XYZ file of N, CA and C in Angstrom:
720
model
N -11.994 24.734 -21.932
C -12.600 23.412 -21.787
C -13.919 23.396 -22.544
N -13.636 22.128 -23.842
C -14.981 22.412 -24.266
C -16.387 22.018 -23.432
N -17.846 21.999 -23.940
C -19.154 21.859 -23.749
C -18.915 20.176 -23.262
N -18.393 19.395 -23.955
C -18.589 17.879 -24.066
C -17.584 17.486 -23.179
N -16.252 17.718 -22.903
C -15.446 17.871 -21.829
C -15.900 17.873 -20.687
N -16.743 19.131 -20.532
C -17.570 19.083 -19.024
C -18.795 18.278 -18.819
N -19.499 17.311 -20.112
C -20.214 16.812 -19.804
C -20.081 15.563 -19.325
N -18.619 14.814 -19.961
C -17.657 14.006 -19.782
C -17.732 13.400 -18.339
N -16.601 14.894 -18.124
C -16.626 14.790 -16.518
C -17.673 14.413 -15.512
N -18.660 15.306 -15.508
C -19.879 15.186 -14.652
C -20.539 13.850 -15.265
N -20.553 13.368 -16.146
C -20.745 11.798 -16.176
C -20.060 10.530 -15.277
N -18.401 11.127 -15.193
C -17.276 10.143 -14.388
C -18.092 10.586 -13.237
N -17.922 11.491 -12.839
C -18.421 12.115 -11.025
C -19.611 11.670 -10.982
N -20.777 11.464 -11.329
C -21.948 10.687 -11.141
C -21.818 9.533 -11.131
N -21.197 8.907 -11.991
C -21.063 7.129 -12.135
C -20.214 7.162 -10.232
N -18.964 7.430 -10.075
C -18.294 7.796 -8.493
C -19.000 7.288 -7.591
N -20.359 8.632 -7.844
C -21.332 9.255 -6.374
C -21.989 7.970 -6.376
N -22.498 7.009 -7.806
C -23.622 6.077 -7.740
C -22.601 4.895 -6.660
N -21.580 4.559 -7.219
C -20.871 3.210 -6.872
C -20.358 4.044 -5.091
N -20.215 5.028 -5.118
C -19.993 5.179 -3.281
C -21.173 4.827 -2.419
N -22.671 5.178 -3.205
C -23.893 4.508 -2.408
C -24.531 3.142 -3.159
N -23.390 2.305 -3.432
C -23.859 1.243 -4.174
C -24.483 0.045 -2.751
N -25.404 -0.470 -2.941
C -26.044 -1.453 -2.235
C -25.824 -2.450 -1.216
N -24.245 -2.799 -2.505
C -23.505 -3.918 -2.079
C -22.582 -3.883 -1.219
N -22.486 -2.826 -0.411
C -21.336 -2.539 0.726
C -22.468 -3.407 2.365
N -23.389 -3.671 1.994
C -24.241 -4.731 2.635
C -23.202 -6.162 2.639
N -22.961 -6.392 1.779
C -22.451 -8.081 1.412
C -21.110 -7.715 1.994
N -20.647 -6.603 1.926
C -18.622 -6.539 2.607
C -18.458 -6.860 3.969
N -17.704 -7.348 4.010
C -17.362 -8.040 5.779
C -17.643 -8.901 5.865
N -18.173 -9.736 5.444
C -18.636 -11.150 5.405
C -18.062 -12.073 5.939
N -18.289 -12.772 7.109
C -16.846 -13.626 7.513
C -16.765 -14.763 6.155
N -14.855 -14.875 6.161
C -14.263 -16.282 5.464
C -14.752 -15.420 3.582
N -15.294 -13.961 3.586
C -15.266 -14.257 2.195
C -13.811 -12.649 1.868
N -13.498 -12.753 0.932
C -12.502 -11.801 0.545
C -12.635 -10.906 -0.253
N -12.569 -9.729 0.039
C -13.205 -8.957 -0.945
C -11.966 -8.196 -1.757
N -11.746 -8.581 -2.695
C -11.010 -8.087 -3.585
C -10.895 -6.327 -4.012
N -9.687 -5.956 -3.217
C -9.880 -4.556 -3.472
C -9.107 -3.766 -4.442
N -8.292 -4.222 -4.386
C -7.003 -4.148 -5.846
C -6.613 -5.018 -6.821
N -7.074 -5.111 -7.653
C -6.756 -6.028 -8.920
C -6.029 -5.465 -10.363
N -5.781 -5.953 -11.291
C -4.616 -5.921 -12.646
C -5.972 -6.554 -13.594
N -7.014 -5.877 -14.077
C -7.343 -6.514 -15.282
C -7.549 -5.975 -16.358
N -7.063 -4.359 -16.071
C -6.735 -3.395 -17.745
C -5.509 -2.319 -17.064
N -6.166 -1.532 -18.198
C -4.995 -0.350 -17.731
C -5.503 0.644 -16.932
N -6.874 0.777 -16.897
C -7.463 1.312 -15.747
C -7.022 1.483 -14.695
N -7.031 0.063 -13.967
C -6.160 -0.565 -13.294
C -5.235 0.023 -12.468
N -4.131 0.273 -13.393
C -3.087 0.111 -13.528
C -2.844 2.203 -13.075
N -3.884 3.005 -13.482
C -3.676 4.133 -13.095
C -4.140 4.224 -12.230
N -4.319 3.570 -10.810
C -4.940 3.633 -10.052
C -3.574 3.546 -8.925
N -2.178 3.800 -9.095
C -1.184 3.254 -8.849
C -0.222 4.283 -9.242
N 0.796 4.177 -8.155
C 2.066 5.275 -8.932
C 2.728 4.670 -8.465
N 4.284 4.715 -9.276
C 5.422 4.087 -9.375
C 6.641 4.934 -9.352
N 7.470 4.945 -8.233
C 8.634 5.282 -7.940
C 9.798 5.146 -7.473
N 10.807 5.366 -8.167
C 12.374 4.986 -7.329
C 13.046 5.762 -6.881
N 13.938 5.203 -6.559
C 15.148 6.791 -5.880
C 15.440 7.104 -7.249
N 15.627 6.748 -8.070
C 16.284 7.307 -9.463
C 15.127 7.962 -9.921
N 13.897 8.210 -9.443
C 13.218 9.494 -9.994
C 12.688 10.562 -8.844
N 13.412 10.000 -8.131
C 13.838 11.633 -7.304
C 14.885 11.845 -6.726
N 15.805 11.673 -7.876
C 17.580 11.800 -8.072
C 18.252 11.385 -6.643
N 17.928 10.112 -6.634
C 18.352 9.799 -5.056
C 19.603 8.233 -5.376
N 19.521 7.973 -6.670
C 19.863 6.592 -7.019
C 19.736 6.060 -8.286
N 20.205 5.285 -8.393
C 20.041 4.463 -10.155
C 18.915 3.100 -10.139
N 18.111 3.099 -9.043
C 17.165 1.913 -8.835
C 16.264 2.220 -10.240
N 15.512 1.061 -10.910
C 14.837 1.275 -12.088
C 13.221 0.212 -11.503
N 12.222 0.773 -11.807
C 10.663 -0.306 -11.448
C 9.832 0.343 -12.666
N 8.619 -0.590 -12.834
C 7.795 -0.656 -13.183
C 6.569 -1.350 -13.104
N 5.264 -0.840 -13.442
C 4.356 -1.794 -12.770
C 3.432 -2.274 -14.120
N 3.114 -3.562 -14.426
C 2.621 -3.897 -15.669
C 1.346 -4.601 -15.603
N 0.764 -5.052 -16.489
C 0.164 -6.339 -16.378
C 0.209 -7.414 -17.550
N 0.648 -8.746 -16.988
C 1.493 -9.659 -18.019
C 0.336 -10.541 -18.648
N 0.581 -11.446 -19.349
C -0.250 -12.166 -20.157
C -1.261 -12.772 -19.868
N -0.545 -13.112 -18.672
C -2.335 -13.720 -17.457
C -3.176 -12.683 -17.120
N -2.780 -11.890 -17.177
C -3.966 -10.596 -16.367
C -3.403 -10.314 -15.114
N -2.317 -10.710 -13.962
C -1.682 -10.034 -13.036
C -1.040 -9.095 -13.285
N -0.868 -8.538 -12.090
C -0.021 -7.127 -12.115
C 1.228 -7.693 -11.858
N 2.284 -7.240 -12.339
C 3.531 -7.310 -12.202
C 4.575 -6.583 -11.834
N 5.041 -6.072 -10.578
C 6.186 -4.992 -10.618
C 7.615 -5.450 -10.526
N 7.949 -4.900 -11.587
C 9.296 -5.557 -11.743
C 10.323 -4.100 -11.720
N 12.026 -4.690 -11.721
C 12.597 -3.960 -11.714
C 14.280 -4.025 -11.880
N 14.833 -3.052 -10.948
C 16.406 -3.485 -11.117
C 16.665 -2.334 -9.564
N 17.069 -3.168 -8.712
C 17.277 -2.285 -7.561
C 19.107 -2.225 -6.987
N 19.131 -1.061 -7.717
C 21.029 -0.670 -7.923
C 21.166 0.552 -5.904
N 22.384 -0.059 -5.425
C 22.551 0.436 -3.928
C 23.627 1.555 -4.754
N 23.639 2.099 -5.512
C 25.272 2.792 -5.965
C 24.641 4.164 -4.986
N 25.624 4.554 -4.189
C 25.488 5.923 -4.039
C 25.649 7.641 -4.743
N 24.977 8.147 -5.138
C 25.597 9.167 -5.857
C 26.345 9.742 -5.082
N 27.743 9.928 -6.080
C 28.523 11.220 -5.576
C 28.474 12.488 -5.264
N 27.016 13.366 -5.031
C 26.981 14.706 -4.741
C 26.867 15.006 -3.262
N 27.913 14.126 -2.276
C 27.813 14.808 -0.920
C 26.406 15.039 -0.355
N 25.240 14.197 -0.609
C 24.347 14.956 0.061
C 23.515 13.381 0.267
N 23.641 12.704 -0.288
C 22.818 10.960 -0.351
C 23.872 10.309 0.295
N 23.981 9.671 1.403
C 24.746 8.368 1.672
C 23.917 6.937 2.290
N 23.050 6.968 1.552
C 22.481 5.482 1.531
C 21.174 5.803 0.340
N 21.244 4.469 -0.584
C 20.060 4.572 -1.004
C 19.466 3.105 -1.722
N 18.474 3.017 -2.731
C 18.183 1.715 -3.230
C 17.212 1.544 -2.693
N 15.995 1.925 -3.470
C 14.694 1.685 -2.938
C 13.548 1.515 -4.435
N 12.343 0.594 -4.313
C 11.527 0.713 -5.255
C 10.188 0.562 -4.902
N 9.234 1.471 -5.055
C 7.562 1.404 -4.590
C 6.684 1.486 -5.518
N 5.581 1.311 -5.241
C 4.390 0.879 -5.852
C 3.266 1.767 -4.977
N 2.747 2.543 -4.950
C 1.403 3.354 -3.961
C 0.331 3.600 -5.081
N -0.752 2.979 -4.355
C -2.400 3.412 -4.968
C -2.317 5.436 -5.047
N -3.176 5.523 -5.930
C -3.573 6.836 -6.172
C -4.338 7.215 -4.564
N -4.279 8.707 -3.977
C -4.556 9.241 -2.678
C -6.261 8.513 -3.283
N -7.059 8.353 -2.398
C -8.608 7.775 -2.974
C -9.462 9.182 -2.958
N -10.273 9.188 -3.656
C -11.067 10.199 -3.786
C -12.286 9.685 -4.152
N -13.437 10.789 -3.519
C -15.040 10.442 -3.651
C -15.209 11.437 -5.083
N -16.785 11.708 -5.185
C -17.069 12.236 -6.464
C -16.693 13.357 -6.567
N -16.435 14.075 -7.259
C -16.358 15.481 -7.850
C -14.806 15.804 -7.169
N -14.078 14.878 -6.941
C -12.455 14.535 -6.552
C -12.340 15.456 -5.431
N -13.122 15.133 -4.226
C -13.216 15.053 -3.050
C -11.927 13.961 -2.225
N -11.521 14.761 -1.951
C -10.093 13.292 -0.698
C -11.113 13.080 0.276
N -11.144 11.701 0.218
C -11.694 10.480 1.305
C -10.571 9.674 1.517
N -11.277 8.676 2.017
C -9.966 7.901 2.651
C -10.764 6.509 2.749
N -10.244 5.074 2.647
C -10.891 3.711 2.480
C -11.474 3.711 4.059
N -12.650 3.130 4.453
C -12.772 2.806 6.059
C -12.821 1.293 5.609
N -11.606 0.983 6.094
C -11.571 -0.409 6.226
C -12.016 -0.894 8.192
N -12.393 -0.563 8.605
C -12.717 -0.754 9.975
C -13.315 -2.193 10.361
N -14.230 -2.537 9.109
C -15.259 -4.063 9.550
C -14.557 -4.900 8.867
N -12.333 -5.016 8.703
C -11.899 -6.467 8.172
C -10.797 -6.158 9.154
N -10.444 -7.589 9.197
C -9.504 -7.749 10.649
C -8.209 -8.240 9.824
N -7.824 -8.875 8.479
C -7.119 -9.092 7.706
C -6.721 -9.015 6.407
N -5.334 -8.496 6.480
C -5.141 -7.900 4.557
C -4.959 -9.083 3.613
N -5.884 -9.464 2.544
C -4.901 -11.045 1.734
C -4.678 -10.537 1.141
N -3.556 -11.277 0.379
C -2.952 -11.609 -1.295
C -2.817 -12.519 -1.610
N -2.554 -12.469 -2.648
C -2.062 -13.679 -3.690
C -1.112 -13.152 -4.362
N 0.414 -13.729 -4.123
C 1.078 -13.143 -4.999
C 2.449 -14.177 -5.320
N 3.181 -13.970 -6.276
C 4.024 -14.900 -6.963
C 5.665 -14.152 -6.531
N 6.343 -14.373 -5.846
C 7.607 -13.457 -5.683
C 8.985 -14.349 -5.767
N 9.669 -13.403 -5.530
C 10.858 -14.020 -6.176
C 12.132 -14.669 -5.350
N 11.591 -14.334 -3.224
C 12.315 -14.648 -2.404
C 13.031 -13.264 -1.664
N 12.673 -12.751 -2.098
C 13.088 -10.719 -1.468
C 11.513 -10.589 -0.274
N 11.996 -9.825 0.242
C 11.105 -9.176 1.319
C 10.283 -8.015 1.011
N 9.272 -8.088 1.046
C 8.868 -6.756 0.529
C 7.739 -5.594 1.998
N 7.585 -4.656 1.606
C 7.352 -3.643 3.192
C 5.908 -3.611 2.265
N 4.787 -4.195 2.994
C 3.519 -3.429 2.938
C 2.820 -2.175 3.384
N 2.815 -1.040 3.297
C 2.908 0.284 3.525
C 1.051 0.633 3.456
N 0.777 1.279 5.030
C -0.887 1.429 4.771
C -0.547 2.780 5.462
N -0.945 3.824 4.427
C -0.824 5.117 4.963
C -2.087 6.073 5.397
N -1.656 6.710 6.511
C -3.104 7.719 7.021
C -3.445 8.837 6.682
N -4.326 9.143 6.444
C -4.728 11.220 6.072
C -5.178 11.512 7.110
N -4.310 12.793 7.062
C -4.797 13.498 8.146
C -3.985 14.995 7.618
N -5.032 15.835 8.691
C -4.999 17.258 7.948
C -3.339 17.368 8.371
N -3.061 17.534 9.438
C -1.689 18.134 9.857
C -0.218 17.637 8.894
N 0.549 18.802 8.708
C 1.610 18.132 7.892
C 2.703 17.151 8.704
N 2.665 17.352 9.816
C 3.386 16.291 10.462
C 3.090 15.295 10.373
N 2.186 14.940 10.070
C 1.638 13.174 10.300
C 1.502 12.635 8.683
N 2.290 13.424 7.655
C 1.551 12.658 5.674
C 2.672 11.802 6.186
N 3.822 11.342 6.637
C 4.963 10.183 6.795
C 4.540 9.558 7.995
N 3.238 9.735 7.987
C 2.810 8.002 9.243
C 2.622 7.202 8.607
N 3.095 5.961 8.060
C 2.569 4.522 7.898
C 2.475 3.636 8.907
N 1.701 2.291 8.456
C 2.189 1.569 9.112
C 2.450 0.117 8.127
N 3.711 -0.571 9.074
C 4.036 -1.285 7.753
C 4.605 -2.397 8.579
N 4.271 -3.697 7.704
C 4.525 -5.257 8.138
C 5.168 -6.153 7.016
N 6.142 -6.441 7.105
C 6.820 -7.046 6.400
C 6.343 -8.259 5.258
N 6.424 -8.538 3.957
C 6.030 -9.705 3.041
C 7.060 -10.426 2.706
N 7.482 -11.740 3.515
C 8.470 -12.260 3.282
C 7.754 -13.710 1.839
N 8.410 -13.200 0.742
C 8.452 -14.254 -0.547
C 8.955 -15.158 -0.713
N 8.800 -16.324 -1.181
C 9.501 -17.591 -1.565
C 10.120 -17.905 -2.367
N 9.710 -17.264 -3.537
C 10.151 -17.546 -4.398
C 9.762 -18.889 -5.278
N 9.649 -18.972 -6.565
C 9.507 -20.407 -7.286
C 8.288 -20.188 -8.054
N 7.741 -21.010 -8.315
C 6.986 -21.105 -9.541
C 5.062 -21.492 -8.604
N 5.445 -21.700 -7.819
C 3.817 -21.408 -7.224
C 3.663 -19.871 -6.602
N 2.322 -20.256 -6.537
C 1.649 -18.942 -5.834
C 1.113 -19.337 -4.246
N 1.962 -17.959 -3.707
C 1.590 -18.011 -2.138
C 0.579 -16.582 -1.591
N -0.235 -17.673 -1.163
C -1.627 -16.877 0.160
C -1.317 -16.283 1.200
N -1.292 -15.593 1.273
C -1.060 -14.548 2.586
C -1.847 -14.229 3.506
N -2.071 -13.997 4.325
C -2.964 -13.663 4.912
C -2.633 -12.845 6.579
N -2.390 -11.305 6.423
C -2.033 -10.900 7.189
C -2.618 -9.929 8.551
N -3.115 -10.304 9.818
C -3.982 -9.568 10.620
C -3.437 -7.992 10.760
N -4.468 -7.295 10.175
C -4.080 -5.575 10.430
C -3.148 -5.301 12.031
N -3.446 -6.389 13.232
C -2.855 -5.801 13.870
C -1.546 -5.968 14.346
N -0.745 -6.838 13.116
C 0.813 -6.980 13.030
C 1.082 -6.117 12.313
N 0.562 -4.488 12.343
C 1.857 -4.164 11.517
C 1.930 -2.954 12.376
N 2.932 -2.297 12.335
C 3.570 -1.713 13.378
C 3.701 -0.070 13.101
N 3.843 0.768 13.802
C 3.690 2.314 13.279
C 5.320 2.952 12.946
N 5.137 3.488 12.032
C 6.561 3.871 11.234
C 6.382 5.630 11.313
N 7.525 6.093 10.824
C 7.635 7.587 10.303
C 8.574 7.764 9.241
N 8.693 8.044 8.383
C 9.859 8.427 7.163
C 11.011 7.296 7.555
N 10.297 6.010 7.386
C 11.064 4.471 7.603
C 11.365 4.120 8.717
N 11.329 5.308 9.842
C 11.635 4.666 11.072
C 10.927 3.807 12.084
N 10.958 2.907 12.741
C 9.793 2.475 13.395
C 9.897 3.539 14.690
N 8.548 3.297 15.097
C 8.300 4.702 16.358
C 8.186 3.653 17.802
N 8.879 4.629 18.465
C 8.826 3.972 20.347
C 7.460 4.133 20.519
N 6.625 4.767 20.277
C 5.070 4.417 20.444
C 4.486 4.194 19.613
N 3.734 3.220 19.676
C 2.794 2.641 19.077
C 1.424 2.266 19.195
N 0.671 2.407 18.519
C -0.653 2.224 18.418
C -1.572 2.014 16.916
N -2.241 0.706 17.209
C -3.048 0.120 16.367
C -3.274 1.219 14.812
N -3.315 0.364 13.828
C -3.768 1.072 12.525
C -5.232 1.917 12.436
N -5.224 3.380 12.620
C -7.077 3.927 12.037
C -7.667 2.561 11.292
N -8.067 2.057 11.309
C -8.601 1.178 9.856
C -9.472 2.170 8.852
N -10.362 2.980 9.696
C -11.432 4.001 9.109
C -10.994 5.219 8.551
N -9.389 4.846 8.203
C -8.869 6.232 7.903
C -7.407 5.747 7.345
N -7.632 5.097 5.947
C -6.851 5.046 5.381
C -6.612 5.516 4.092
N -5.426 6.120 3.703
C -5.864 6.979 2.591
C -4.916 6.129 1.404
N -3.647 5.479 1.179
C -3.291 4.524 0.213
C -2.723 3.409 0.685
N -2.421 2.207 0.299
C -1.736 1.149 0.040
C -0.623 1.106 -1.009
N 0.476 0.513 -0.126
C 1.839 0.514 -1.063
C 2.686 -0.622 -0.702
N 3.663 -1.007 -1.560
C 5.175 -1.990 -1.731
C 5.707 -1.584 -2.016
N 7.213 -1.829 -0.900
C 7.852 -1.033 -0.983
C 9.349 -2.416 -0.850
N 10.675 -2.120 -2.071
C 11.604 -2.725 -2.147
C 12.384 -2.163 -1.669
N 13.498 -2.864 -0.815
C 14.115 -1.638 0.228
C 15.383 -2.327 0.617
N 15.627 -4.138 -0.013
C 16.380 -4.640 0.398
C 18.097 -4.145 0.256
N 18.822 -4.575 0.590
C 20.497 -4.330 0.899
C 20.855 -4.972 -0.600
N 20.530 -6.078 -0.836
C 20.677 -6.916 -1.910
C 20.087 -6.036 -3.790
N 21.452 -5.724 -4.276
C 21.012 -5.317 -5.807
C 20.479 -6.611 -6.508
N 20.316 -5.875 -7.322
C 19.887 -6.979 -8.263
C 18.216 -6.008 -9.009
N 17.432 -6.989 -10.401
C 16.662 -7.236 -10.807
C 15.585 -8.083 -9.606
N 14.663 -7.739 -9.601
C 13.656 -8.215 -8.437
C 12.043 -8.294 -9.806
N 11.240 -9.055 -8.737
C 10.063 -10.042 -9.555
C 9.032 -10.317 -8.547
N 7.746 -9.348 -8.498
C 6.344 -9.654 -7.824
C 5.249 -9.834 -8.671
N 4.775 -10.583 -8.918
C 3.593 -10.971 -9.826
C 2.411 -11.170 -8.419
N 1.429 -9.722 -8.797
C 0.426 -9.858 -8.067
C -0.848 -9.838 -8.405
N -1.829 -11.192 -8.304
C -2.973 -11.149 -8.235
C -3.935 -10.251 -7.876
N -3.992 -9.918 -6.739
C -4.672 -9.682 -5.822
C -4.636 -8.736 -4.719
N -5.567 -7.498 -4.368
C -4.899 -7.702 -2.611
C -6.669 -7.073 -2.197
N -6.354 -8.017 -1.392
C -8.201 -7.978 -0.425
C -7.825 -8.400 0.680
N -9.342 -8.279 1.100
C -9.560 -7.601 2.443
C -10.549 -9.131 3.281
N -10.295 -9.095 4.547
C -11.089 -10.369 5.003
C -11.635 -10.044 6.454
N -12.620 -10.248 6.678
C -13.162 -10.160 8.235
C -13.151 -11.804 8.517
N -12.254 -11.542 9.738
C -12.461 -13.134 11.011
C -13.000 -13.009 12.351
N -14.467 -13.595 12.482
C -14.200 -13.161 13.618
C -14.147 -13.673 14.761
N -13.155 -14.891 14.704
C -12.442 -15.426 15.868
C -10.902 -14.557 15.543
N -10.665 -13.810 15.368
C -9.413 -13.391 15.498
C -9.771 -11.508 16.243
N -9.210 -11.809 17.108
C -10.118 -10.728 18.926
C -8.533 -9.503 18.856
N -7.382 -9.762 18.351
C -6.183 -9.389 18.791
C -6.440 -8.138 18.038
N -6.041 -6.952 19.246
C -6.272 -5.623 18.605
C -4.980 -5.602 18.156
N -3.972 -5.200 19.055
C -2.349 -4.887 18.314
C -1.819 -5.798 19.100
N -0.637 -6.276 18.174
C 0.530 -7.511 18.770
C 1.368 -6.929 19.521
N 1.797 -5.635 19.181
C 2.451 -4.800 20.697
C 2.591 -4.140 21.453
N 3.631 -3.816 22.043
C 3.432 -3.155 23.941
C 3.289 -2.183 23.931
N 2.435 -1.674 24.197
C 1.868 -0.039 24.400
C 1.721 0.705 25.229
N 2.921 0.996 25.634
C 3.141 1.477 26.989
C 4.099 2.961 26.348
N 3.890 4.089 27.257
C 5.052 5.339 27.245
C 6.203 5.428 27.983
N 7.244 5.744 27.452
C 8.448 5.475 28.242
C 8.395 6.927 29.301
N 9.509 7.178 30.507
C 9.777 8.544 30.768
C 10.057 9.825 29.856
N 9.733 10.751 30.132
C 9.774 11.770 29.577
C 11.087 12.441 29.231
N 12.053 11.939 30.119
C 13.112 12.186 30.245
C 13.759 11.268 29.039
N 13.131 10.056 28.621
C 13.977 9.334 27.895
C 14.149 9.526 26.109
N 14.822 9.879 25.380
C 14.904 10.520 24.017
C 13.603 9.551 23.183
N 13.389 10.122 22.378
C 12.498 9.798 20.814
C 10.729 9.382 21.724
N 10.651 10.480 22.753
C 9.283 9.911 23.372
C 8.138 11.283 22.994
């Protein structure tokens, strides 16, 4: 590694350290304003994001990609094929995602977003009438827990306008490697480590999300910690 290489670097990792103690985390939370946390306006952008199908981890022939089109949105488009491969070992598949890079502080330290002071996720996004799984995943040291999400459904319209979303963190529900879990409990907010979309429908086909946007909103007439029942079943009773 040359001299200028490493000076490179320790330039990126300082600029990091400055914008993690930047000022303006004063102005975030703001009721009624939105703070834009993911946006499409280079390619920067755009590596801030990984893109995967079952067909690149030999699970399927699904095809995605994530772009940004002439307006300056992000776009993930694709072709989501249900064919099963024949090697005896896959019998269901057809899936396509989109996940932010794990977040990291300076000198590529793993942190994690504390979203704790917004009570709602927005977007803005243009879709095509498919459903799509919003996926907010947790870090945590133990390997049992990297397949906790939690995830709330984006039902699309489809057509030629753009639809506002606006979804309270505490509709979305706790998952494990797709399953939803008999217990449940509210999202960490202060301990989130990526954001993802995830295509998962029954229905093949070519699929179409043109996304603006996705930010973050504090309300604070909206009091509702989690929308559901949080109670433990008997011990005796399976998946507890």
């Amino acid at each position: 590694v040359s001299l200028i290489s490493v000076f490179q670097i320790s330039i990126s990792f300082f600029i990091c350290f400055r914008e993690t103690w930047d000022g303006d985390f004063l102005l975030k939370g703001m009721p009624g304003v939105v703070d834009k946390t993911f946006q499409f306006r280079n390619e920067e952008d755009l590596e801030k994001w990984i893109v995967t199908s079952d067909k690149d981890n030999e699970e399927g022939q699904s095809t995605c990609q994530l772009t940004i089109n002439q307006n300056g949105k992000g776009l993930f488009t694709g072709n989501l094929c249900l064919d099963v491969p024949k090697d005896g070992r896959i019998n269901k598949t057809g899936y396509c995602n989109i996940r932010t890079v794990r977040y990291k502080k300076s000198f590529q330290r793993d942190a994690h977003y504390d979203w704790g002071m917004y009570t709602h996720l927005v977007m803005r996004v243009r879709g095509d009438g498919r459903s799509y799984a919003l996926n907010l995943s947790t870090s945590s040291y133990f390997d049992q827990t990297w397949n906790d999400v939690f995830t709330y459904v984006l039902f699309t319209r489809g057509g030629p306008y753009w639809q506002y979303s606006r979804i309270p963190f505490s509709k979305f529900f706790f998952t494990s490697k797709g399953r939803i879990q008999d217990i449940q409990h509210p999202v960490p907010l202060f301990n989130i480590a990526s954001f993802g979309i995830t295509l998962g429908e029954r229905t093949p086909g070519p699929f179409h999300l043109e996304i603006d946007y996705v930010g973050l909103e504090y309300d604070p007439s909206h009091t509702e910690k989690f929308a559901y029942e949080l109670y433990r079943l008997p011990s005796s009773i399976a998946a507890t």
